[in-house]
PDB file of C-alpha atoms and ligand atoms in Angstrom:
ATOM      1  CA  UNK G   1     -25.693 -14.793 -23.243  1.00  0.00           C
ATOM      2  CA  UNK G   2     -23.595 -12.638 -25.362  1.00  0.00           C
ATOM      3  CA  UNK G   3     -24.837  -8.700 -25.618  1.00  0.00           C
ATOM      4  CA  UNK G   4     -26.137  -8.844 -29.354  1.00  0.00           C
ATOM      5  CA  UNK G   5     -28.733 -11.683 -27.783  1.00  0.00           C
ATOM      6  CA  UNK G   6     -29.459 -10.272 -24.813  1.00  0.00           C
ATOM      7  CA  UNK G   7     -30.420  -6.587 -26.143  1.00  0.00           C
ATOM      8  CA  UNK G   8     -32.203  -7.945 -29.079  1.00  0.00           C
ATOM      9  CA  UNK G   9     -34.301 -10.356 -26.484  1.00  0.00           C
ATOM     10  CA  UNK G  10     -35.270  -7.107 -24.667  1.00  0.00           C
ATOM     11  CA  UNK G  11     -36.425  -5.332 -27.860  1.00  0.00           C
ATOM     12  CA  UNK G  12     -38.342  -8.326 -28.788  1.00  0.00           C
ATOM     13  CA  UNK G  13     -39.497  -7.902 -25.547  1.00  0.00           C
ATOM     14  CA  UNK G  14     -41.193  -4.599 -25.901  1.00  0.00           C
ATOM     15  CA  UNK G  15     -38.212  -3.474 -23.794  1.00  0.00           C
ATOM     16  CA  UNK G  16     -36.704   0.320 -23.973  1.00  0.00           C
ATOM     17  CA  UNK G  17     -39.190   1.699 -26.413  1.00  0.00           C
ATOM     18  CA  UNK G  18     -39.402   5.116 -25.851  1.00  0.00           C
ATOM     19  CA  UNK G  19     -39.674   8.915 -26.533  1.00  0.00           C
ATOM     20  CA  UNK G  20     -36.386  11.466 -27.038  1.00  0.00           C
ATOM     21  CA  UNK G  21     -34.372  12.640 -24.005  1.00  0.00           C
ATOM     22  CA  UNK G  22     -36.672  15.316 -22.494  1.00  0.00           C
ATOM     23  CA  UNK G  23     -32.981  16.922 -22.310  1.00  0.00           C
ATOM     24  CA  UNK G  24     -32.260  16.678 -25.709  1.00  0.00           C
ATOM     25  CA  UNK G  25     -35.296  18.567 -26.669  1.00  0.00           C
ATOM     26  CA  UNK G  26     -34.969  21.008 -24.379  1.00  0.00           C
ATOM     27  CA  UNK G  27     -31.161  21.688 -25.239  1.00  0.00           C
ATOM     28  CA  UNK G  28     -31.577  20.923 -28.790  1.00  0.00           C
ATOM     29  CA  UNK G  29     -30.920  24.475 -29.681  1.00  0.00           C
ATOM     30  CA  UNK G  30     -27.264  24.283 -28.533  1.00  0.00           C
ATOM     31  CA  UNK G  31     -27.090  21.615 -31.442  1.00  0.00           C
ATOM     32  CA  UNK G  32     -26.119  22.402 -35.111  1.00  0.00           C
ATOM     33  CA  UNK G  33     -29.123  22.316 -37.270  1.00  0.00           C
ATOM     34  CA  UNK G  34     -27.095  20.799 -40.162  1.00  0.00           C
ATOM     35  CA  UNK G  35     -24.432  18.311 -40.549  1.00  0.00           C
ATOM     36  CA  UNK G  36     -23.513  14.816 -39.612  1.00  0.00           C
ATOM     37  CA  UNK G  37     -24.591  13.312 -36.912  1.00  0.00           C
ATOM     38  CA  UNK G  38     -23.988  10.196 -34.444  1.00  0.00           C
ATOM     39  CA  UNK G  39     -26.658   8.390 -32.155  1.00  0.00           C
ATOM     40  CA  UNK G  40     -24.431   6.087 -30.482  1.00  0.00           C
ATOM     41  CA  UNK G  41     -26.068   2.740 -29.383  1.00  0.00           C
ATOM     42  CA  UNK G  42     -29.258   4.285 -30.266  1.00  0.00           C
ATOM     43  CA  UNK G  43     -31.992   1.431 -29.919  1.00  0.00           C
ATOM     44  CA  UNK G  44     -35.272   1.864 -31.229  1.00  0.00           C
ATOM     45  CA  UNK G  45     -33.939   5.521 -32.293  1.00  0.00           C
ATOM     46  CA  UNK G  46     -36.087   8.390 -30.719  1.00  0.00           C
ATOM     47  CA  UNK G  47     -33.100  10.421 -30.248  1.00  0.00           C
ATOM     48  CA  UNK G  48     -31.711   9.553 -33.771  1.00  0.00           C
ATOM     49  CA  UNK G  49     -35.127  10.605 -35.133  1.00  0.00           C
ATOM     50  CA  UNK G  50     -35.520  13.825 -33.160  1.00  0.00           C
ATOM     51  CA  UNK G  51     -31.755  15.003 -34.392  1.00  0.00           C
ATOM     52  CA  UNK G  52     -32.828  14.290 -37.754  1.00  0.00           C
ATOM     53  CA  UNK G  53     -36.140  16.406 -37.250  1.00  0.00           C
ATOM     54  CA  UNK G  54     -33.946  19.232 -35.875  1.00  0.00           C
ATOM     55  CA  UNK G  55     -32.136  19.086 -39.648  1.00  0.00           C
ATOM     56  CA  UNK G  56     -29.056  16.851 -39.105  1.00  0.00           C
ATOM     57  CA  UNK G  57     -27.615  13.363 -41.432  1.00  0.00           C
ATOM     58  CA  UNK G  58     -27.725  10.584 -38.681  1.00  0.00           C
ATOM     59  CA  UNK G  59     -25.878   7.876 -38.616  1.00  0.00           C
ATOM     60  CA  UNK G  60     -27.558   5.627 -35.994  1.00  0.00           C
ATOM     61  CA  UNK G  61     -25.575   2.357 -34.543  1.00  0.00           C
ATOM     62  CA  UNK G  62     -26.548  -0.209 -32.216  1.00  0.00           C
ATOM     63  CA  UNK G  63     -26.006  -3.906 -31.865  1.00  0.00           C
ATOM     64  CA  UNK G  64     -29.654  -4.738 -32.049  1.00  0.00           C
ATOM     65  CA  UNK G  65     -30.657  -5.632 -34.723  1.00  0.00           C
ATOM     66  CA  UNK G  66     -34.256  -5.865 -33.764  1.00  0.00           C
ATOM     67  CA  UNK G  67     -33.510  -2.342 -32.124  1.00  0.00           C
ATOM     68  CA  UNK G  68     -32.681  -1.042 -35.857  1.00  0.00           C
ATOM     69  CA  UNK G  69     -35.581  -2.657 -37.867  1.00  0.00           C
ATOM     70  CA  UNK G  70     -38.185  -0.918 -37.024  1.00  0.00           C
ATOM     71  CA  UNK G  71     -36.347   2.497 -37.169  1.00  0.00           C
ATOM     72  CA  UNK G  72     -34.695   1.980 -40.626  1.00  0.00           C
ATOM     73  CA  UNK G  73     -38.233   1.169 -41.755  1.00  0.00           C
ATOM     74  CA  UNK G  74     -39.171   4.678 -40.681  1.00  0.00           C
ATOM     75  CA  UNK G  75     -36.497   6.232 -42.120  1.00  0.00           C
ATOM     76  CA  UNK G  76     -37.392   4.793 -45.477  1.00  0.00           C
ATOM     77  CA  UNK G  77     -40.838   6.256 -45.037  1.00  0.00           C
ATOM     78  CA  UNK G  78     -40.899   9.060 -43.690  1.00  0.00           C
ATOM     79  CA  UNK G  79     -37.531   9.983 -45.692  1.00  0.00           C
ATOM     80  CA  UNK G  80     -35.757  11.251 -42.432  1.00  0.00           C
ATOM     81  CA  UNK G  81     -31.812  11.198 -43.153  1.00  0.00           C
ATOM     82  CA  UNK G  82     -31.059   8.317 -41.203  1.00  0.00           C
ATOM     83  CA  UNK G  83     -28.704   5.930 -41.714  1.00  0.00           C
ATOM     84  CA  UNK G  84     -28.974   3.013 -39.328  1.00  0.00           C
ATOM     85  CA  UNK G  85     -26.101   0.466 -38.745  1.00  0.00           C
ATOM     86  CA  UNK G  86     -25.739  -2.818 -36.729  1.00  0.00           C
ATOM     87  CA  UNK G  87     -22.551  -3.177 -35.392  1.00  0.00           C
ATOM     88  CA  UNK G  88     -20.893  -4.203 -31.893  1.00  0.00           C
ATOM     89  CA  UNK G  89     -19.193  -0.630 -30.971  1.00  0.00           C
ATOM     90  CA  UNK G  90     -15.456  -0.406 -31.046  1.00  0.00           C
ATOM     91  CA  UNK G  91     -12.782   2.577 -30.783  1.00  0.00           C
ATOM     92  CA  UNK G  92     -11.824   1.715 -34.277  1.00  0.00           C
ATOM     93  CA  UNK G  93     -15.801   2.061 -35.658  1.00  0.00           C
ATOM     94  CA  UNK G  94     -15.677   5.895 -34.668  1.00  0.00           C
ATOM     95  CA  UNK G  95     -14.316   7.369 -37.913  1.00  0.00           C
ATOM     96  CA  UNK G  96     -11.455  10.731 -37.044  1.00  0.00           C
ATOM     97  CA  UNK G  97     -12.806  14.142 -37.216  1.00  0.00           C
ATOM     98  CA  UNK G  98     -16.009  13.319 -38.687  1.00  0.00           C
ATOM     99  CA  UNK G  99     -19.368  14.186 -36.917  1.00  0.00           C
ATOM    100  CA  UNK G 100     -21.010  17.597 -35.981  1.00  0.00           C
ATOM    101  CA  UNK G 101     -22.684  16.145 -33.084  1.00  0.00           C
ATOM    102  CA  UNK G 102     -22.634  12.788 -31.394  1.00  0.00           C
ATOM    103  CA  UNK G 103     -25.161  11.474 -28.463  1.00  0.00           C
ATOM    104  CA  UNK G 104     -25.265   8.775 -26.175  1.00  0.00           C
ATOM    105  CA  UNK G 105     -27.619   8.302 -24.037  1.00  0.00           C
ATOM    106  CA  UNK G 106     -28.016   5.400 -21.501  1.00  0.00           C
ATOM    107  CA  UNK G 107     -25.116   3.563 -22.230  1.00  0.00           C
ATOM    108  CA  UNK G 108     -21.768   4.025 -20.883  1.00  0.00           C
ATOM    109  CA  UNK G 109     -18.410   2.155 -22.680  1.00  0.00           C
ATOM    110  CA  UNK G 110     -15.757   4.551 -21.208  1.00  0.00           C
ATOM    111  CA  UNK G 111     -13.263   2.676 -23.845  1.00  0.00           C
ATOM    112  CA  UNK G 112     -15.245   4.497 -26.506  1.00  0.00           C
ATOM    113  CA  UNK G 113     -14.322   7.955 -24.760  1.00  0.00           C
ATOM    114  CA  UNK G 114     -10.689   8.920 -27.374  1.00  0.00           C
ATOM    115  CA  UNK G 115     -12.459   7.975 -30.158  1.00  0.00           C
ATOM    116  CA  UNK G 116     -16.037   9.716 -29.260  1.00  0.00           C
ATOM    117  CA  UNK G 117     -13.667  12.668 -28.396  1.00  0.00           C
ATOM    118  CA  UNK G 118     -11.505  12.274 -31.648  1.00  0.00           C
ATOM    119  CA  UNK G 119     -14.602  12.034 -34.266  1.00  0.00           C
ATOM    120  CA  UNK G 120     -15.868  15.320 -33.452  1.00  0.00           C
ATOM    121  CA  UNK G 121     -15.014  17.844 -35.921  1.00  0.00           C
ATOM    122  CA  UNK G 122     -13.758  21.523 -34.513  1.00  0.00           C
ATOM    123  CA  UNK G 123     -17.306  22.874 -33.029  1.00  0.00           C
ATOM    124  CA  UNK G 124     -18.713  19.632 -32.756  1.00  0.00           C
ATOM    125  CA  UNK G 125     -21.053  18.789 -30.285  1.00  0.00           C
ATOM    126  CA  UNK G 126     -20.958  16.030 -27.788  1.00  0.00           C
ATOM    127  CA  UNK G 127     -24.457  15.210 -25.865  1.00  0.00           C
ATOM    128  CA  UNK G 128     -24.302  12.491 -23.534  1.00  0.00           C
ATOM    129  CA  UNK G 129     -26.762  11.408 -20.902  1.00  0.00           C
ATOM    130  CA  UNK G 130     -26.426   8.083 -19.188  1.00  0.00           C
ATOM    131  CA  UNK G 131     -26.968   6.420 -15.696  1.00  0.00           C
ATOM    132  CA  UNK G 132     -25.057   7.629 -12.207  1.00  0.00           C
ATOM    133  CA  UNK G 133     -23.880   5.424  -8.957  1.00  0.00           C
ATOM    134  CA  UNK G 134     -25.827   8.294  -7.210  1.00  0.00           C
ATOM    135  CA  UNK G 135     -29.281   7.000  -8.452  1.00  0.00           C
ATOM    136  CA  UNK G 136     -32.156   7.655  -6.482  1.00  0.00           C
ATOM    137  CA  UNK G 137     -34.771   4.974  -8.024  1.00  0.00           C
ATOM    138  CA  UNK G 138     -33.461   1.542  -9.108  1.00  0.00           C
ATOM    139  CA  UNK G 139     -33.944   2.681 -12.544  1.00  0.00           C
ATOM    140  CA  UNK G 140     -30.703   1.677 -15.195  1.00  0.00           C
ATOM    141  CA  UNK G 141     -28.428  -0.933 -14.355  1.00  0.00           C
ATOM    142  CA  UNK G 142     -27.473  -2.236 -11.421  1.00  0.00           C
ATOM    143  CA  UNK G 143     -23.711  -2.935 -12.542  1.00  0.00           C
ATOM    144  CA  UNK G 144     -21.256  -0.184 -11.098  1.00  0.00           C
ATOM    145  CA  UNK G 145     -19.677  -1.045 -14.329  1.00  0.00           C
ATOM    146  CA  UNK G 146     -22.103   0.863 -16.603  1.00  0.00           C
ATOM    147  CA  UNK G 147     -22.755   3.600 -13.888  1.00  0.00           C
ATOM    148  CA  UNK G 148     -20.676   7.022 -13.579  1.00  0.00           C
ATOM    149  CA  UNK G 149     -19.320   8.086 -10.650  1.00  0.00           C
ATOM    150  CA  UNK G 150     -19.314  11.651  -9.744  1.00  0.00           C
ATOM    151  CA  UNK G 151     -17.871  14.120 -12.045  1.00  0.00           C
ATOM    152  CA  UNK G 152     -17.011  11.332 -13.933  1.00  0.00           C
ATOM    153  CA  UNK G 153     -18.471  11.850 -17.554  1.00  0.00           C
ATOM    154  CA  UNK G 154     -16.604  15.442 -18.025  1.00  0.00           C
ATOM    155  CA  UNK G 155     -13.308  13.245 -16.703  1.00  0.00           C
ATOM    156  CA  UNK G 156     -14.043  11.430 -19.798  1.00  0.00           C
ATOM    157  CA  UNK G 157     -13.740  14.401 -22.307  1.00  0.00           C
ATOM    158  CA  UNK G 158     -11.374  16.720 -20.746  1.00  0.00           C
ATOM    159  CA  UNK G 159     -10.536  18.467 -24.027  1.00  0.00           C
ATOM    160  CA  UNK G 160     -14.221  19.039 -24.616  1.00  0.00           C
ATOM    161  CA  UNK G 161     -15.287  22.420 -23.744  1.00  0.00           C
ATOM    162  CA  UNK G 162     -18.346  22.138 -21.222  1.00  0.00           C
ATOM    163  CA  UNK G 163     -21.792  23.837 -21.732  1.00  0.00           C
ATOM    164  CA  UNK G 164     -23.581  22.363 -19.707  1.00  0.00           C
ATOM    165  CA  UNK G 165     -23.114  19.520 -16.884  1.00  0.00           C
ATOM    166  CA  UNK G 166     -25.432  18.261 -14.590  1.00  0.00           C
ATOM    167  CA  UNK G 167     -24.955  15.238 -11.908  1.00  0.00           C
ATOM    168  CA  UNK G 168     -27.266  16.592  -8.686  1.00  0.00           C
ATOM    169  CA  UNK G 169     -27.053  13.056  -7.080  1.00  0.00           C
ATOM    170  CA  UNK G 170     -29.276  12.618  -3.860  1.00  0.00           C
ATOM    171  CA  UNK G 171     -28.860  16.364  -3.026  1.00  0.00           C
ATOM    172  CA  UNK G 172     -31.519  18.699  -2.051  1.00  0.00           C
ATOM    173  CA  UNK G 173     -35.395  17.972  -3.031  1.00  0.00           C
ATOM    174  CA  UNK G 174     -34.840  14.505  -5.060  1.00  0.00           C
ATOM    175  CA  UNK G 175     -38.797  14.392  -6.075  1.00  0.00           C
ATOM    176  CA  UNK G 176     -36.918  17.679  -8.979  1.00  0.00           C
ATOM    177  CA  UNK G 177     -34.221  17.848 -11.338  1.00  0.00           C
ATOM    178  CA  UNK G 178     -32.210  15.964 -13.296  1.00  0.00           C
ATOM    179  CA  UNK G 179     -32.196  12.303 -10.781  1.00  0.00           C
ATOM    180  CA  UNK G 180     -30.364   8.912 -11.599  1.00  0.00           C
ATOM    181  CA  UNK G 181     -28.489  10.194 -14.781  1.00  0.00           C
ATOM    182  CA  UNK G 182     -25.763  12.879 -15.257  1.00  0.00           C
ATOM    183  CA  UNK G 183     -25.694  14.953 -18.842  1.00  0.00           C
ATOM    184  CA  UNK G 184     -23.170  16.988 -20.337  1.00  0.00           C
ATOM    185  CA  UNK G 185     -23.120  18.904 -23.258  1.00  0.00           C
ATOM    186  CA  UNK G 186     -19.440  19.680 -24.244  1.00  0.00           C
ATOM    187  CA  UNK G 187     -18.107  21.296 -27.654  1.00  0.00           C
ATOM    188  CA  UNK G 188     -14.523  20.650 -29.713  1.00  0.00           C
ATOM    189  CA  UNK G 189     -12.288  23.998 -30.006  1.00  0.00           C
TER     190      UNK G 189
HETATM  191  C1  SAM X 201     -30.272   1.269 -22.461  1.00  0.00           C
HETATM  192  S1  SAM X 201     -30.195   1.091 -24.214  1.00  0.00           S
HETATM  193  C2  SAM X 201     -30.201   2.787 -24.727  1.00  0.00           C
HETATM  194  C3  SAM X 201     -30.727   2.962 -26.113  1.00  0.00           C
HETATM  195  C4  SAM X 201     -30.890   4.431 -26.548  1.00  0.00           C
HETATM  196  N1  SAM X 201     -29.618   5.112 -26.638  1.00  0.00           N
HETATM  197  C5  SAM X 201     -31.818   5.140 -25.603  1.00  0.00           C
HETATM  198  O1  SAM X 201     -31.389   5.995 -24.841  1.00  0.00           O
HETATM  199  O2  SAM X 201     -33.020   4.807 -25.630  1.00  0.00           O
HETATM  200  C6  SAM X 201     -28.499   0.618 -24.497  1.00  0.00           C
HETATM  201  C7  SAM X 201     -28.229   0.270 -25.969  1.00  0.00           C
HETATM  202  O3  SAM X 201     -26.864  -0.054 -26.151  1.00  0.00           O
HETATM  203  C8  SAM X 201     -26.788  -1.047 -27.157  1.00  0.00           C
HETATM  204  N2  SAM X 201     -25.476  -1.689 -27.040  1.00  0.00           N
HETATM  205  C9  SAM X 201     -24.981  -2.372 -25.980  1.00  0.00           C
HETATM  206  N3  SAM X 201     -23.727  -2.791 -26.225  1.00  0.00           N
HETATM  207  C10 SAM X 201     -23.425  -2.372 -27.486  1.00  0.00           C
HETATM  208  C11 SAM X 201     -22.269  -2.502 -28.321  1.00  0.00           C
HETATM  209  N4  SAM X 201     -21.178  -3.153 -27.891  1.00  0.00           N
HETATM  210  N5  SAM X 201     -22.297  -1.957 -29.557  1.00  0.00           N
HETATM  211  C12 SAM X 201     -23.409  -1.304 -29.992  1.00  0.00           C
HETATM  212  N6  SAM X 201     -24.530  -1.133 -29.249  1.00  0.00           N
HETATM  213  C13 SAM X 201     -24.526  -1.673 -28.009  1.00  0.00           C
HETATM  214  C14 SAM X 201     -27.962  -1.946 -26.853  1.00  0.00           C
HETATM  215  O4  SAM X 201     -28.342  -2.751 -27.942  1.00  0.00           O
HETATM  216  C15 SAM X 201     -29.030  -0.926 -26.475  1.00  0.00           C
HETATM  217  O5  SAM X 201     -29.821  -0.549 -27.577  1.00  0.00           O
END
């Protein structure tokens, strides 16, 4: 099944639904308030919707289309500036030197990294969150593929400046913390 099929059979599914990154509101403040945005293979948009909240122009892409409906519907009504977009993700899609903050979150395309890298504009902010080989629960997917490895994601952005990384693995108390996903917030100079 190609990935346009399968992702909008999990949507139709009930699949993924879900509420912001507890990390993105809790780091939200290291965000610009104002500005263009990205929410990079966003699904059903909670992220897209909270960066709009905090004051930002979001574009929001996924391939779904059934991942897109119901948040372009929102947009329309609640008049949040979001612009949604179905598209299968490419280097070339990512427009030069043209967002003040782009997030990912659960998805991992390391192909995409030059171009994520390359759209931000000089104090741009880059917050991405997605799944580690180090999980601890058999949440997230089960391909290596799609997984970081350790100290991976900054290894993806090295000419980001980094504000904050986490990737704790197994170690210590695994019940706390930030377990099966690794963030980092990094800025352009
Ligand atoms: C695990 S979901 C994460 C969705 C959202 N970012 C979140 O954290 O809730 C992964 C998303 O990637 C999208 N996706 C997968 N491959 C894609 C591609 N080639 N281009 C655009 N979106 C893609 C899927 O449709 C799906 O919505």
């Amino acid at each position: 099944m190609d990935t346009e099929k399968k992702w909008d059979q999990i949507y139709t599914n009930g699949g993924h639904i879900g509420e912001p990154l507890q990390t993105l509101v809790q780091y939200r403040y290291l965000l610009p308030s104002s500005g263009k945005a990205l929410d990079l293979a966003c699904g059903t948009g909670a992220n897209a919707i909270c960066l709009a909240q905090h004051g930002l122009s979001v574009d929001a892409w996924d391939i779904s289309g059934v991942a897109l409906k119901d948040l372009g519907e929102l947009a329309t009504k609640t008049r949040l500036a979001i612009n949604v977009k179905q598209l299968d993700i490419v280097p070339d899609s990512i427009p030069d030197k043209h967002y003040d903050d782009i997030i990912v979150s659960r998805f991992l395309d390391r192909s995409l990294s030059a171009a994520i890298s390359a759209s931000l504009r000089t104090g741009g902010m880059l917050f991405y969150q997605t799944f580690t080989r180090e999980k601890v629960t058999n949440h997230g997917p089960g391909n290596a593929r799609f997984l970081l490895a350790p100290n991976e994601l900054p290894n993806l952005f090295p000419e980001l400046r980094i504000l904050v990384y986490h990737d704790e693995g197994a170690t210590g108390d695994t019940s706390l913390g930030l377990r099966d996903q690794s963030l980092l917030i990094a800025q352009k100079n």
